[in-house]
mmCIF file of C-alpha atoms (C1' of nucleotides) in Angstrom:
data_model
loop_
_atom_site.group_PDB
_atom_site.id
_atom_site.type_symbol
_atom_site.label_atom_id
_atom_site.label_comp_id
_atom_site.label_asym_id
_atom_site.label_seq_id
_atom_site.Cartn_x
_atom_site.Cartn_y
_atom_site.Cartn_z
ATOM 1 C CA MET A 1 31.414 4.740 7.491
ATOM 2 C CA SER A 2 28.196 6.492 6.545
ATOM 3 C CA ASP A 3 30.260 9.513 5.475
ATOM 4 C CA HIS A 4 31.850 7.317 2.886
ATOM 5 C CA GLN A 5 28.448 6.083 1.791
ATOM 6 C CA LEU A 6 27.171 9.628 1.503
ATOM 7 C CA HIS A 7 30.167 10.567 -0.583
ATOM 8 C CA GLU A 8 29.590 7.680 -2.938
ATOM 9 C CA ALA A 9 25.908 8.505 -3.241
ATOM 10 C CA LEU A 10 26.682 12.118 -4.115
ATOM 11 C CA GLU A 11 29.100 10.866 -6.728
ATOM 12 C CA MET A 12 26.349 8.729 -8.243
ATOM 13 C CA LEU A 13 24.074 11.729 -8.404
ATOM 14 C CA ARG A 14 26.707 13.803 -10.142
ATOM 15 C CA GLU A 15 27.350 11.065 -12.671
ATOM 16 C CA SER A 16 23.649 10.911 -13.416
ATOM 17 C CA GLY A 17 23.590 14.648 -14.032
ATOM 18 C CA VAL A 18 21.314 15.323 -11.091
ATOM 19 C CA ARG A 19 21.791 18.623 -9.306
ATOM 20 C CA ILE A 20 22.691 18.471 -5.680
ATOM 21 C CA THR A 21 20.504 21.041 -4.024
ATOM 22 C CA PRO A 22 20.513 21.706 -0.278
ATOM 23 C CA GLN A 23 17.182 19.954 0.172
ATOM 24 C CA ARG A 24 18.273 16.984 -1.910
ATOM 25 C CA HIS A 25 21.489 16.728 0.051
ATOM 26 C CA ALA A 26 19.612 16.842 3.333
ATOM 27 C CA VAL A 27 17.144 14.147 2.364
ATOM 28 C CA LEU A 28 19.949 11.910 1.189
ATOM 29 C CA GLU A 29 22.025 12.508 4.293
ATOM 30 C CA PHE A 30 19.102 11.813 6.575
ATOM 31 C CA LEU A 31 18.345 8.581 4.752
ATOM 32 C CA ILE A 32 21.899 7.346 4.968
ATOM 33 C CA LYS A 33 22.437 8.269 8.590
ATOM 34 C CA SER A 34 19.103 6.945 9.805
ATOM 35 C CA MET A 35 19.264 3.361 10.838
ATOM 36 C CA THR A 36 15.495 3.057 10.770
ATOM 37 C CA HIS A 37 13.678 2.902 7.459
ATOM 38 C CA PRO A 38 11.807 6.182 7.395
ATOM 39 C CA THR A 39 8.608 7.109 5.589
ATOM 40 C CA ALA A 40 8.440 10.201 3.400
ATOM 41 C CA ASP A 41 6.649 11.941 6.229
ATOM 42 C CA ASP A 42 9.343 10.970 8.744
ATOM 43 C CA ILE A 43 11.898 12.642 6.517
ATOM 44 C CA TYR A 44 9.717 15.679 6.003
ATOM 45 C CA LYS A 45 9.201 16.119 9.744
ATOM 46 C CA ALA A 46 12.852 15.558 10.535
ATOM 47 C CA LEU A 47 13.977 18.262 8.130
ATOM 48 C CA GLU A 48 11.345 20.922 8.639
ATOM 49 C CA GLY A 49 13.467 22.532 11.331
ATOM 50 C CA LYS A 50 16.313 23.035 8.875
ATOM 51 C CA PHE A 51 14.096 23.824 5.895
ATOM 52 C CA PRO A 52 10.935 25.492 7.135
ATOM 53 C CA ASN A 53 9.774 26.162 3.592
ATOM 54 C CA MET A 54 10.375 22.723 2.199
ATOM 55 C CA SER A 55 7.344 21.089 0.619
ATOM 56 C CA VAL A 56 6.330 17.441 1.018
ATOM 57 C CA ALA A 57 6.421 17.205 -2.743
ATOM 58 C CA THR A 58 10.138 17.894 -2.631
ATOM 59 C CA VAL A 59 10.681 14.887 -0.399
ATOM 60 C CA TYR A 60 8.696 12.699 -2.748
ATOM 61 C CA ASN A 61 10.415 14.119 -5.809
ATOM 62 C CA ASN A 62 13.820 13.440 -4.393
ATOM 63 C CA LEU A 63 12.942 9.968 -3.217
ATOM 64 C CA ARG A 64 11.737 9.194 -6.713
ATOM 65 C CA VAL A 65 14.975 10.483 -8.201
ATOM 66 C CA PHE A 66 17.017 8.401 -5.764
ATOM 67 C CA ARG A 67 14.942 5.338 -6.519
ATOM 68 C CA GLU A 68 15.277 5.756 -10.265
ATOM 69 C CA ILE A 69 19.047 5.971 -9.969
ATOM 70 C CA GLY A 70 19.053 2.891 -7.773
ATOM 71 C CA LEU A 71 20.219 4.703 -4.686
ATOM 72 C CA VAL A 72 17.300 3.712 -2.480
ATOM 73 C CA ARG A 73 14.734 0.955 -2.371
ATOM 74 C CA GLU A 74 11.085 1.543 -1.655
ATOM 75 C CA LEU A 75 9.606 -0.898 0.823
ATOM 76 C CA THR A 76 5.852 -1.385 0.782
ATOM 77 C CA TYR A 77 4.438 -3.196 3.762
ATOM 78 C CA GLY A 78 0.883 -3.625 4.863
ATOM 79 C CA ASP A 79 0.715 -0.254 6.555
ATOM 80 C CA SER A 80 -0.343 2.787 4.630
ATOM 81 C CA SER A 81 2.924 4.439 3.749
ATOM 82 C CA SER A 82 6.074 3.342 1.965
ATOM 83 C CA ARG A 83 9.406 3.172 3.705
ATOM 84 C CA PHE A 84 12.734 3.951 2.119
ATOM 85 C CA ASP A 85 15.965 2.054 2.520
ATOM 86 C CA CYS A 86 19.330 3.406 1.499
ATOM 87 C CA ASN A 87 21.228 0.235 2.072
ATOM 88 C CA THR A 88 21.337 -1.235 -1.386
ATOM 89 C CA SER A 89 23.659 -4.060 -0.476
ATOM 90 C CA GLU A 90 21.939 -7.419 -0.359
ATOM 91 C CA HIS A 91 20.095 -7.943 2.873
ATOM 92 C CA TYR A 92 16.698 -8.914 4.202
ATOM 93 C CA HIS A 93 14.365 -7.373 6.760
ATOM 94 C CA ILE A 94 12.663 -8.686 9.846
ATOM 95 C CA ILE A 95 9.672 -6.657 11.008
ATOM 96 C CA CYS A 96 8.027 -6.512 14.401
ATOM 97 C CA SER A 97 4.294 -7.070 13.998
ATOM 98 C CA SER A 98 3.680 -5.243 17.229
ATOM 99 C CA CYS A 99 5.681 -2.003 16.990
ATOM 100 C CA GLY A 100 6.703 -1.931 13.330
ATOM 101 C CA LYS A 101 10.434 -1.919 14.028
ATOM 102 C CA ILE A 102 12.534 -3.063 11.095
ATOM 103 C CA VAL A 103 15.878 -4.803 11.545
ATOM 104 C CA ASP A 104 18.274 -5.877 8.811
ATOM 105 C CA PHE A 105 19.749 -9.328 8.660
ATOM 106 C CA HIS A 106 21.947 -11.151 6.210
ATOM 107 C CA TYR A 107 21.354 -14.446 4.546
ATOM 108 C CA PRO A 108 22.791 -15.961 1.385
ATOM 109 C CA SER A 109 20.670 -14.971 -1.582
ATOM 110 C CA LEU A 110 17.885 -17.372 -2.452
ATOM 111 C CA GLU A 111 19.010 -18.111 -5.975
ATOM 112 C CA GLU A 112 17.537 -21.572 -5.930
ATOM 113 C CA VAL A 113 14.046 -20.149 -5.433
ATOM 114 C CA GLU A 114 14.546 -17.798 -8.338
ATOM 115 C CA SER A 115 15.699 -20.475 -10.741
ATOM 116 C CA LEU A 116 12.903 -22.836 -9.742
ATOM 117 C CA ALA A 117 10.312 -20.098 -10.184
ATOM 118 C CA GLU A 118 11.777 -19.358 -13.584
ATOM 119 C CA GLN A 119 11.465 -22.982 -14.699
ATOM 120 C CA VAL A 120 7.967 -23.482 -13.361
ATOM 121 C CA THR A 121 6.391 -20.254 -14.547
ATOM 122 C CA GLY A 122 8.314 -19.353 -17.696
ATOM 123 C CA PHE A 123 9.061 -15.875 -16.379
ATOM 124 C CA ASP A 124 12.380 -14.113 -16.797
ATOM 125 C CA VAL A 125 13.259 -13.505 -13.158
ATOM 126 C CA SER A 126 14.833 -10.210 -12.187
ATOM 127 C CA HIS A 127 14.817 -10.273 -8.402
ATOM 128 C CA HIS A 128 12.944 -11.358 -5.317
ATOM 129 C CA ARG A 129 11.842 -9.905 -2.040
ATOM 130 C CA MET A 130 11.536 -11.562 1.320
ATOM 131 C CA GLU A 131 10.691 -10.415 4.809
ATOM 132 C CA VAL A 132 10.361 -12.237 8.081
ATOM 133 C CA TYR A 133 7.749 -11.158 10.625
ATOM 134 C CA GLY A 134 7.703 -11.635 14.373
ATOM 135 C CA THR A 135 7.909 -9.935 17.749
ATOM 136 C CA CYS A 136 10.969 -7.962 18.739
ATOM 137 C CA ASP A 137 12.756 -8.226 22.050
ATOM 138 C CA GLY A 138 11.241 -5.076 23.494
ATOM 139 C CA CYS A 139 7.680 -6.052 22.643
ATOM 140 C CA LYS A 140 8.198 -9.557 24.009
ATOM 141 C CA LYS A 141 9.109 -8.092 27.402
ATOM 142 C CA VAL A 142 6.155 -5.706 27.404
ATOM 143 C CA LYS A 143 3.804 -8.602 26.727
ATOM 144 C CA GLN A 144 5.136 -10.621 29.661
ATOM 145 C CA HIS A 145 3.999 -7.985 32.167
ATOM 146 C CA MET B 1 -13.028 -28.045 -7.220
ATOM 147 C CA SER B 2 -13.739 -24.408 -6.417
ATOM 148 C CA ASP B 3 -17.313 -25.399 -5.540
ATOM 149 C CA HIS B 4 -15.888 -27.495 -2.774
ATOM 150 C CA GLN B 5 -13.710 -24.625 -1.651
ATOM 151 C CA LEU B 6 -16.684 -22.267 -1.631
ATOM 152 C CA HIS B 7 -18.654 -24.750 0.439
ATOM 153 C CA GLU B 8 -15.868 -25.038 2.978
ATOM 154 C CA ALA B 9 -15.506 -21.281 3.181
ATOM 155 C CA LEU B 10 -19.214 -20.835 3.804
ATOM 156 C CA GLU B 11 -18.975 -23.434 6.540
ATOM 157 C CA MET B 12 -16.177 -21.465 8.162
ATOM 158 C CA LEU B 13 -18.291 -18.322 8.074
ATOM 159 C CA ARG B 14 -21.207 -20.114 9.711
ATOM 160 C CA GLU B 15 -18.987 -21.492 12.436
ATOM 161 C CA SER B 16 -17.702 -17.993 13.141
ATOM 162 C CA GLY B 17 -21.251 -16.743 13.509
ATOM 163 C CA VAL B 18 -21.010 -14.505 10.470
ATOM 164 C CA ARG B 19 -24.175 -13.969 8.476
ATOM 165 C CA ILE B 20 -24.099 -15.027 4.870
ATOM 166 C CA THR B 21 -25.733 -12.219 2.979
ATOM 167 C CA PRO B 22 -26.123 -12.127 -0.802
ATOM 168 C CA GLN B 23 -23.381 -9.524 -1.163
ATOM 169 C CA ARG B 24 -21.041 -11.407 1.133
ATOM 170 C CA HIS B 25 -21.690 -14.608 -0.741
ATOM 171 C CA ALA B 26 -21.015 -12.901 -4.059
ATOM 172 C CA VAL B 27 -17.718 -11.367 -2.921
ATOM 173 C CA LEU B 28 -16.561 -14.705 -1.574
ATOM 174 C CA GLU B 29 -17.601 -16.600 -4.675
ATOM 175 C CA PHE B 30 -15.870 -14.109 -6.941
ATOM 176 C CA LEU B 31 -12.676 -14.341 -4.919
ATOM 177 C CA ILE B 32 -12.640 -18.118 -4.999
ATOM 178 C CA LYS B 33 -13.469 -18.460 -8.663
ATOM 179 C CA SER B 34 -11.092 -15.756 -9.828
ATOM 180 C CA MET B 35 -7.673 -17.056 -10.619
ATOM 181 C CA THR B 36 -6.224 -13.562 -10.560
ATOM 182 C CA HIS B 37 -5.677 -11.795 -7.261
ATOM 183 C CA PRO B 38 -8.205 -8.976 -7.451
ATOM 184 C CA THR B 39 -8.168 -5.607 -5.755
ATOM 185 C CA ALA B 40 -11.166 -4.379 -3.792
ATOM 186 C CA ASP B 41 -12.067 -2.237 -6.756
ATOM 187 C CA ASP B 42 -11.857 -5.178 -9.167
ATOM 188 C CA ILE B 43 -14.383 -7.003 -7.024
ATOM 189 C CA TYR B 44 -16.598 -3.970 -6.767
ATOM 190 C CA LYS B 45 -16.632 -3.462 -10.513
ATOM 191 C CA ALA B 46 -17.208 -7.145 -11.238
ATOM 192 C CA LEU B 47 -20.276 -7.272 -9.011
ATOM 193 C CA GLU B 48 -21.925 -3.971 -9.725
ATOM 194 C CA GLY B 49 -23.963 -5.545 -12.499
ATOM 195 C CA LYS B 50 -25.488 -8.003 -10.066
ATOM 196 C CA PHE B 51 -25.730 -5.553 -7.173
ATOM 197 C CA PRO B 52 -26.221 -2.069 -8.575
ATOM 198 C CA ASN B 53 -26.722 -0.628 -5.103
ATOM 199 C CA MET B 54 -23.719 -2.249 -3.470
ATOM 200 C CA SER B 55 -21.321 0.170 -1.811
ATOM 201 C CA VAL B 56 -17.528 -0.037 -1.963
ATOM 202 C CA ALA B 57 -17.565 -0.069 1.806
ATOM 203 C CA THR B 58 -19.386 -3.389 1.673
ATOM 204 C CA VAL B 59 -16.580 -4.925 -0.322
ATOM 205 C CA TYR B 60 -13.999 -3.650 2.154
ATOM 206 C CA ASN B 61 -16.085 -4.728 5.132
ATOM 207 C CA ASN B 62 -16.429 -8.225 3.793
ATOM 208 C CA LEU B 63 -12.780 -8.513 2.867
ATOM 209 C CA ARG B 64 -11.891 -7.492 6.406
ATOM 210 C CA VAL B 65 -14.227 -10.124 7.826
ATOM 211 C CA PHE B 66 -12.742 -12.789 5.570
ATOM 212 C CA ARG B 67 -9.244 -11.767 6.521
ATOM 213 C CA GLU B 68 -9.969 -11.830 10.222
ATOM 214 C CA ILE B 69 -11.337 -15.338 9.957
ATOM 215 C CA GLY B 70 -8.298 -16.398 7.977
ATOM 216 C CA LEU B 71 -10.203 -17.029 4.789
ATOM 217 C CA VAL B 72 -8.198 -14.662 2.623
ATOM 218 C CA ARG B 73 -4.762 -13.101 2.653
ATOM 219 C CA GLU B 74 -4.118 -9.478 1.867
ATOM 220 C CA LEU B 75 -1.201 -8.918 -0.486
ATOM 221 C CA THR B 76 0.470 -5.548 -0.477
ATOM 222 C CA TYR B 77 2.749 -4.983 -3.397
ATOM 223 C CA GLY B 78 4.348 -1.878 -4.688
ATOM 224 C CA ASP B 79 1.289 -0.646 -6.505
ATOM 225 C CA SER B 80 -1.263 1.453 -4.733
ATOM 226 C CA SER B 81 -3.964 -1.022 -3.825
ATOM 227 C CA SER B 82 -4.020 -4.287 -1.912
ATOM 228 C CA ARG B 83 -4.820 -7.544 -3.609
ATOM 229 C CA PHE B 84 -6.706 -10.400 -2.041
ATOM 230 C CA ASP B 85 -5.886 -14.062 -2.273
ATOM 231 C CA CYS B 86 -8.287 -16.799 -1.290
ATOM 232 C CA ASN B 87 -5.770 -19.581 -1.609
ATOM 233 C CA THR B 88 -4.616 -19.942 1.964
ATOM 234 C CA SER B 89 -2.525 -23.029 1.324
ATOM 235 C CA GLU B 90 1.203 -22.416 1.418
ATOM 236 C CA HIS B 91 2.474 -20.976 -1.807
ATOM 237 C CA TYR B 92 4.481 -18.094 -3.186
ATOM 238 C CA HIS B 93 3.858 -15.546 -5.894
ATOM 239 C CA ILE B 94 5.770 -14.423 -8.934
ATOM 240 C CA ILE B 95 4.805 -11.021 -10.289
ATOM 241 C CA CYS B 96 5.334 -9.556 -13.742
ATOM 242 C CA SER B 97 6.989 -6.156 -13.406
ATOM 243 C CA SER B 98 5.600 -5.168 -16.752
ATOM 244 C CA CYS B 99 1.890 -6.061 -16.651
ATOM 245 C CA GLY B 100 1.317 -6.874 -12.981
ATOM 246 C CA LYS B 101 0.214 -10.440 -13.592
ATOM 247 C CA ILE B 102 0.517 -12.673 -10.525
ATOM 248 C CA VAL B 103 1.177 -16.400 -10.779
ATOM 249 C CA ASP B 104 1.320 -18.899 -7.927
ATOM 250 C CA PHE B 105 4.155 -21.324 -7.492
ATOM 251 C CA HIS B 106 5.118 -23.840 -4.870
ATOM 252 C CA TYR B 107 8.351 -24.183 -3.003
ATOM 253 C CA PRO B 108 9.200 -25.856 0.300
ATOM 254 C CA SER B 109 8.797 -23.411 3.129
ATOM 255 C CA LEU B 110 11.920 -21.434 4.031
ATOM 256 C CA GLU B 111 12.157 -22.572 7.639
ATOM 257 C CA GLU B 112 15.911 -22.240 7.690
ATOM 258 C CA VAL B 113 15.689 -18.526 6.995
ATOM 259 C CA GLU B 114 13.181 -18.084 9.788
ATOM 260 C CA SER B 115 15.300 -19.867 12.371
ATOM 261 C CA LEU B 116 18.443 -17.991 11.377
ATOM 262 C CA ALA B 117 16.647 -14.660 11.566
ATOM 263 C CA GLU B 118 15.376 -15.640 14.997
ATOM 264 C CA GLN B 119 18.884 -16.379 16.240
ATOM 265 C CA VAL B 120 20.490 -13.289 14.782
ATOM 266 C CA THR B 121 17.866 -10.736 15.742
ATOM 267 C CA GLY B 122 16.331 -12.096 18.933
ATOM 268 C CA PHE B 123 12.830 -11.829 17.482
ATOM 269 C CA ASP B 124 10.116 -14.439 17.979
ATOM 270 C CA VAL B 125 9.367 -15.287 14.360
ATOM 271 C CA SER B 126 5.772 -15.854 13.293
ATOM 272 C CA HIS B 127 5.936 -16.040 9.516
ATOM 273 C CA HIS B 128 7.629 -14.757 6.399
ATOM 274 C CA ARG B 129 6.704 -13.443 3.041
ATOM 275 C CA MET B 130 8.484 -13.826 -0.267
ATOM 276 C CA GLU B 131 7.807 -12.845 -3.844
ATOM 277 C CA VAL B 132 9.767 -13.218 -7.036
ATOM 278 C CA TYR B 133 9.646 -10.538 -9.717
ATOM 279 C CA GLY B 134 10.283 -10.802 -13.416
ATOM 280 C CA THR B 135 8.769 -10.617 -16.875
ATOM 281 C CA CYS B 136 6.016 -12.992 -17.908
ATOM 282 C CA ASP B 137 5.891 -14.919 -21.151
ATOM 283 C CA GLY B 138 3.409 -12.576 -22.783
ATOM 284 C CA CYS B 139 5.385 -9.456 -22.008
ATOM 285 C CA LYS B 140 8.627 -11.058 -23.154
ATOM 286 C CA LYS B 141 7.099 -11.639 -26.593
ATOM 287 C CA VAL B 142 5.752 -8.108 -26.795
ATOM 288 C CA LYS B 143 9.185 -6.726 -26.039
ATOM 289 C CA GLN B 144 10.824 -8.717 -28.820
ATOM 290 C CA HIS B 145 8.757 -6.948 -31.455
ATOM 291 C "C1'" DT C 1 -46.158 -14.595 13.958
ATOM 292 C "C1'" DA C 2 -44.909 -10.097 16.045
ATOM 293 C "C1'" DA C 3 -41.643 -7.602 18.570
ATOM 294 C "C1'" DA C 4 -37.035 -6.816 19.799
ATOM 295 C "C1'" DC C 5 -32.436 -7.201 18.926
ATOM 296 C "C1'" DT C 6 -28.306 -7.544 16.289
ATOM 297 C "C1'" DA C 7 -25.652 -7.380 12.223
ATOM 298 C "C1'" DA C 8 -24.960 -5.741 7.560
ATOM 299 C "C1'" DT C 9 -25.510 -2.465 3.992
ATOM 300 C "C1'" DT C 10 -25.785 1.980 2.067
ATOM 301 C "C1'" DA C 11 -24.564 6.667 1.365
ATOM 302 C "C1'" DT C 12 -21.630 9.857 2.530
ATOM 303 C "C1'" DA C 13 -17.875 12.121 4.486
ATOM 304 C "C1'" DA C 14 -13.281 12.068 6.088
ATOM 305 C "C1'" DA C 15 -8.537 10.766 6.375
ATOM 306 C "C1'" DG C 16 -4.140 9.818 4.646
ATOM 307 C "C1'" DA C 17 -0.645 9.062 1.080
ATOM 308 C "C1'" DT C 18 0.840 10.228 -3.217
ATOM 309 C "C1'" DT C 19 0.860 12.579 -7.666
ATOM 310 C "C1'" DA C 20 0.004 16.496 -10.850
ATOM 311 C "C1'" DT C 21 0.244 21.309 -12.117
ATOM 312 C "C1'" DA C 22 1.623 25.879 -12.470
ATOM 313 C "C1'" DA C 23 4.378 29.551 -10.898
ATOM 314 C "C1'" DA C 24 8.605 31.103 -9.017
ATOM 315 C "C1'" DG C 25 13.314 30.379 -8.041
ATOM 316 C "C1'" DT C 26 18.021 28.676 -8.906
ATOM 317 C "C1'" DA C 27 21.860 26.865 -11.214
ATOM 318 C "C1'" DA C 28 24.378 25.908 -15.634
ATOM 319 C "C1'" DT C 29 25.738 27.229 -20.141
ATOM 320 C "C1'" DA C 30 26.450 29.717 -24.243
ATOM 321 C "C1'" DT D 1 24.002 38.627 -19.617
ATOM 322 C "C1'" DA D 2 20.412 35.862 -21.756
ATOM 323 C "C1'" DT D 3 18.734 31.494 -22.323
ATOM 324 C "C1'" DT D 4 17.729 27.104 -20.956
ATOM 325 C "C1'" DA D 5 16.780 23.327 -18.057
ATOM 326 C "C1'" DC D 6 16.082 21.741 -13.597
ATOM 327 C "C1'" DT D 7 14.179 22.209 -8.863
ATOM 328 C "C1'" DT D 8 11.288 23.782 -5.405
ATOM 329 C "C1'" DT D 9 7.142 25.585 -3.639
ATOM 330 C "C1'" DA D 10 2.272 25.931 -3.046
ATOM 331 C "C1'" DT D 11 -1.711 24.051 -4.035
ATOM 332 C "C1'" DA D 12 -5.088 21.139 -5.847
ATOM 333 C "C1'" DA D 13 -6.477 16.716 -7.254
ATOM 334 C "C1'" DT D 14 -6.575 11.785 -7.086
ATOM 335 C "C1'" DC D 15 -6.858 7.439 -5.160
ATOM 336 C "C1'" DT D 16 -7.413 4.021 -1.576
ATOM 337 C "C1'" DT D 17 -9.241 3.023 2.647
ATOM 338 C "C1'" DT D 18 -11.729 3.890 6.941
ATOM 339 C "C1'" DA D 19 -15.369 6.062 9.804
ATOM 340 C "C1'" DT D 20 -20.110 7.485 10.754
ATOM 341 C "C1'" DA D 21 -24.929 7.568 10.862
ATOM 342 C "C1'" DA D 22 -29.150 6.077 9.043
ATOM 343 C "C1'" DT D 23 -31.582 2.424 6.953
ATOM 344 C "C1'" DT D 24 -32.454 -2.246 5.929
ATOM 345 C "C1'" DA D 25 -32.440 -7.085 6.638
ATOM 346 C "C1'" DG D 26 -31.793 -11.211 9.207
ATOM 347 C "C1'" DT D 27 -32.238 -13.760 13.688
ATOM 348 C "C1'" DT D 28 -34.017 -14.692 18.050
ATOM 349 C "C1'" DT D 29 -37.311 -14.720 21.513
ATOM 350 C "C1'" DA D 30 -41.695 -14.215 23.538
#
DNA sequence: TAAACTAATTATAAAGATTATAAAGTAATA
DNA sequence: TATTACTTTATAATCTTTATAATTAGTTTA
């Protein structure tokens, strides 16, 4: 499943004329295989075993390249650092206010909101973003004790 | 209108046992009267004429106090710095991807999304957040030329 | 009102995330 | 092979936000 996704992503890079270096490949692979939504630092730490000389700047550079191509989305929440999401298919996120865990969920796209906003404000709407916040199962149990 | 809002906000501060200092009053007043959603730095710059000795830390301190009381909401968008919104009534934002302008709009709360997310993920949902992105009227015109 | 206490402000430093720059390395192409 | 463009590394710089300590100001109490 994620192998197929990786393959497609590499294809997109090639088509865009972006070189596929070992570091770039590793960052991409880690992003696709990770089910969490890692920060740049998460990725850096995860790969420093394999690439002891890799610089943080390389992680950021590659994430920027991926974002520009449309391969990843950058998620900015309240906390200090951005998170990166490789799943570009339509989905929303629910975030645990207690431990920061992020879980995907699906819901039909909120087109009605977009068209209303367009009418009311006179903007040309391109997209929207929505997240739900709450307490995850694990944190609920911890709180009960 | 905003005088009334300022009065109510000051009342809330008093009830919470928070001192109303000149700087605090000025930050609050600026937030309420400004129709934009300023960053901490915007506020700092706007008030440095009146309070030449005011420190940035004071602005942040006061914003934190206001947030803790529930007087303002902190908005974290893609750009580097947080924005602060004094309008605590239910509403959503539409943001211009080109110039960063933020406009409020109203829409019935998305309770259905919250309850579905709750069922699917097992979270206890507390709230959600949604923004619409697009191009504002001004920027549309600029682009046409 | 004066003394004591508490909270707020200032000035400054520190932390953390991200971006910029220059030099060195690597791949692609003619 | 020589040239070119792209990528990485190392490092410094920037920017936002938080932390700390000292000072100031406001509030309470005697």
